[in-house]
XYZ file of C-alpha atoms in Angstrom:
221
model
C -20.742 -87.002 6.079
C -19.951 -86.104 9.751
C -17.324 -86.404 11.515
C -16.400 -86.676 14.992
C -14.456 -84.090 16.931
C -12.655 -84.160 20.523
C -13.459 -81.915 22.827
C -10.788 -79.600 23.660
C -9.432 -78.175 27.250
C -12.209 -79.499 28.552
C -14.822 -77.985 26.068
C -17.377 -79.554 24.759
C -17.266 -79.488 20.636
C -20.063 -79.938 17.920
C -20.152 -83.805 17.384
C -19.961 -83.513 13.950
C -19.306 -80.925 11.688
C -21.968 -79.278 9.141
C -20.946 -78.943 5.071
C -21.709 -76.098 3.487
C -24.332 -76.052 0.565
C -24.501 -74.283 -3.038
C -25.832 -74.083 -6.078
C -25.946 -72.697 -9.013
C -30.409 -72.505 -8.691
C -32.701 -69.885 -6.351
C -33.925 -73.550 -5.294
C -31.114 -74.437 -3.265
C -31.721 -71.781 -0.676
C -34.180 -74.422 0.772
C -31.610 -76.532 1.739
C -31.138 -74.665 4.350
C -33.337 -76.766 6.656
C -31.398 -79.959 6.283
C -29.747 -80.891 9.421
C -26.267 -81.011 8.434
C -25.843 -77.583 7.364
C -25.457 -74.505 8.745
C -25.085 -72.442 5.436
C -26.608 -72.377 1.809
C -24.884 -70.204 -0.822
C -26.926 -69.200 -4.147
C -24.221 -68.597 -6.690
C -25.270 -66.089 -8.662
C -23.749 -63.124 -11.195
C -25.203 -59.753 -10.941
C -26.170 -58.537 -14.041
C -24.457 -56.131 -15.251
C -27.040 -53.273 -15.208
C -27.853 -54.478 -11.561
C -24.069 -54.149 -10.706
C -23.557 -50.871 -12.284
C -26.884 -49.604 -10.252
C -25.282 -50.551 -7.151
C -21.854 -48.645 -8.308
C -23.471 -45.388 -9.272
C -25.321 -46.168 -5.510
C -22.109 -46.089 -3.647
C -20.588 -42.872 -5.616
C -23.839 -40.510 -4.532
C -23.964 -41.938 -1.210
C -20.863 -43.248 0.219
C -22.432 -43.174 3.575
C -25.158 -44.840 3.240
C -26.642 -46.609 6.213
C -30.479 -47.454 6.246
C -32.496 -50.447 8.012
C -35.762 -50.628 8.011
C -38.877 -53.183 8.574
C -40.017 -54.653 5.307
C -42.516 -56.241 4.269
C -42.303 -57.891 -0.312
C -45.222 -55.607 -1.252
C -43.501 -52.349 0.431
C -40.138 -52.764 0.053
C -39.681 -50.918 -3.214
C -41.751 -48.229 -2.065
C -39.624 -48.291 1.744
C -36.183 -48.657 -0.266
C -37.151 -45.438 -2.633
C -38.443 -43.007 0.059
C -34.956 -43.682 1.606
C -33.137 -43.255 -0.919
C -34.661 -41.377 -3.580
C -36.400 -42.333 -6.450
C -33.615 -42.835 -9.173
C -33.556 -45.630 -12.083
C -30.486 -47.151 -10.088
C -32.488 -47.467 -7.016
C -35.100 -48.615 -9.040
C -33.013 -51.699 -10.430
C -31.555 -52.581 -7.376
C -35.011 -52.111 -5.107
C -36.609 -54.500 -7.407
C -34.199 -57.292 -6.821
C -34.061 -56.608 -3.290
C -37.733 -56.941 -3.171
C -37.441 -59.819 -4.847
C -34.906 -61.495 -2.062
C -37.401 -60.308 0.627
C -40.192 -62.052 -0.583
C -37.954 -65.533 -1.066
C -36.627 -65.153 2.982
C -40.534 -64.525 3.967
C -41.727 -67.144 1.808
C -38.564 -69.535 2.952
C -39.425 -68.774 6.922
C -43.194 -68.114 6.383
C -42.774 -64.740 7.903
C -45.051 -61.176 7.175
C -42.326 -58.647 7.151
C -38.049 -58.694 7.699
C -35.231 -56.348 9.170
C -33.496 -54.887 6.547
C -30.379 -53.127 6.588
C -28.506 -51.704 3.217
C -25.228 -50.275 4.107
C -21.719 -49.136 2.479
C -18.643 -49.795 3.872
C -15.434 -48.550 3.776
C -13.943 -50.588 6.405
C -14.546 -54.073 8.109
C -18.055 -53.861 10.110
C -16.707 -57.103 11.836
C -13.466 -57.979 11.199
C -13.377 -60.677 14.441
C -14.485 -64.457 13.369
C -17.908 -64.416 14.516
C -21.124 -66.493 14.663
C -24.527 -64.463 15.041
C -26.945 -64.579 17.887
C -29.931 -65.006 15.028
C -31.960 -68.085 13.556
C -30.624 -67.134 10.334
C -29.234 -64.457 8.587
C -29.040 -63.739 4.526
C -26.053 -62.066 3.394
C -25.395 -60.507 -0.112
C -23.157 -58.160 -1.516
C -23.557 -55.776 -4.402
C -20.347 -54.205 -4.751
C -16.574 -54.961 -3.464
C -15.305 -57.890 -1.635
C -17.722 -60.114 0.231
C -18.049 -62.031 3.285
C -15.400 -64.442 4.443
C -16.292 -67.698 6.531
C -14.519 -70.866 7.655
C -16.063 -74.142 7.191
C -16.788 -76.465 10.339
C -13.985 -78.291 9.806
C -11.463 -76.496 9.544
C -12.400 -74.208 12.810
C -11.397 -74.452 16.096
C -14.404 -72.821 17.961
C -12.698 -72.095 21.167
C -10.866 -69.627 20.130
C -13.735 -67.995 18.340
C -12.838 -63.914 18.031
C -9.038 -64.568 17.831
C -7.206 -61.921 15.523
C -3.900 -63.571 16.161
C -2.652 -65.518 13.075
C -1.132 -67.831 15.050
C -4.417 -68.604 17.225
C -4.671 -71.784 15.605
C -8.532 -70.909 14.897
C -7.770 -72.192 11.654
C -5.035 -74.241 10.274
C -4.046 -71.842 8.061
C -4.717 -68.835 6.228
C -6.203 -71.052 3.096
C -8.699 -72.553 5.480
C -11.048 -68.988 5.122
C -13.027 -69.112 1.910
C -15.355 -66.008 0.253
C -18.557 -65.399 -0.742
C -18.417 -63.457 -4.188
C -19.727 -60.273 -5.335
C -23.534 -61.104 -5.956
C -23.568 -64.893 -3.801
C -26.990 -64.987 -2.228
C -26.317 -66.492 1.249
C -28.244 -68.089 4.429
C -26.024 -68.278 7.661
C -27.789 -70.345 10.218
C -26.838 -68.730 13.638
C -27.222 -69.891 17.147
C -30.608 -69.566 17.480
C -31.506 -71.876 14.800
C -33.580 -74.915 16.837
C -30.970 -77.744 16.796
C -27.935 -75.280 15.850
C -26.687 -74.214 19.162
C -22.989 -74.564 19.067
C -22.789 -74.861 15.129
C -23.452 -71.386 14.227
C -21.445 -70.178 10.597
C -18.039 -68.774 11.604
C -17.920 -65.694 9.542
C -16.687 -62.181 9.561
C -16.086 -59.286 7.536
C -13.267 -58.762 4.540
C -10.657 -56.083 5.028
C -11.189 -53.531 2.464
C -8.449 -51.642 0.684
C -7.495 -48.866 -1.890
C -10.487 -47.224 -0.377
C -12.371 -49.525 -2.101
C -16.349 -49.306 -1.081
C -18.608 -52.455 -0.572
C -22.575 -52.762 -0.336
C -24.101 -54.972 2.232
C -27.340 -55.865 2.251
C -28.636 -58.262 5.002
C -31.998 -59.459 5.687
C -33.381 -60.771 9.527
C -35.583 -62.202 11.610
C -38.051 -59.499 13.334
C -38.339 -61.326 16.179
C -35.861 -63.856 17.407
């Protein structure tokens, strides 16, 4: 249902605010083209040989930084000459694969930007919305993307680290993505999304705990 807001200091506001969609089913990644949303999450639980692939990943290379233009029928191939052809980056090039040829199939689009990386610190730890149509977001190992929800988000103090910035109400106002969550984050270049994109940003990691990111983009915005 939308609401209205009030613009603020003079600012002009989204009229309404967008609900975030998920779902249990693959399927409900094509809600992402309803109007009143500007994010779709695919619950899902990594197996556990898929999770333990992207563990033993992270141990031999906790560096690991690649992107890459992909297209579904190269991506295995791509994935393996950059990373070496192993039964873990088998297992976890398949399901990539497998997520690539959903976005092009989603967005009718011949090829994506991929970028597999492991973390061992926030990449963006500022509330953020991206300068994209859309963006899908999944993580294979650690903590995973935090976001705040249209209502509960004052976007004019978007990039605010202060606690008491009143971005948000309060601190139980940011919710989190889990390990293995498939998600779409409609940005600001989405036709009809200007001023709505997902406030997001990165979670603080700790205990040197290591994450893997894997996003998938637009070529050409």
């Amino acid at each position: 249902m939308s609401t209205l807001m009030t613009s603020q200091n003079g600012v002009s506001t989204p009229a309404y605010f967008k609900q975030p969609i998920e779902g249990a089913d693959p399927t409900v990644l094509t809600d992402i083209y309803l109007a009143h949303t500007n994010m779709v999450i695919w619950k899902r639980q990594l197996t556990n040989p898929l999770a333990q692939a992207a563990k033993t990943i992270l141990a031999e290379r906790p560096k690991l930084k690649t992107a890459m233009i992909v297209s579904p029928q190269h991506t295995i191939e791509a994935l393996k000459d950059a990373l070496g052809n192993t039964p873990s980056v088998t297992l976890l090039s398949e399901d990539i694969a497998q997520l690539v040829e959903m976005f092009c199939c989603l967005f009718d689009l011949e090829d994506v930007g991929l970028r597999l990386t492991a973390l061992d610190s926030a990449m963006c730890p500022r509330f953020h919305v991206d300068k994209v149509p859309c963006r899908l977001v999944t993580t294979y190992h650690g903590v995973a993307s935090e976001w705040i929800a249209d209502i509960d988000a004052n976007r004019n103090l978007m990039g605010q680290t202060d606690p008491q910035s009143k971005l948000i109400k309060s601190t139980e106002d940011i919710r989190q993505l889990n390990q293995g969550d498939v998600a779409l984050l409609k940005g600001e270049l989405w036709q009809g999304n200007e001023g709505y994109g997902l406030i997001h940003r990165s979670p603080q990691l700790v205990d040197n705990c290591l994450r893997l990111l894997l996003t998938l983009d637009f070529v050409n915005n």
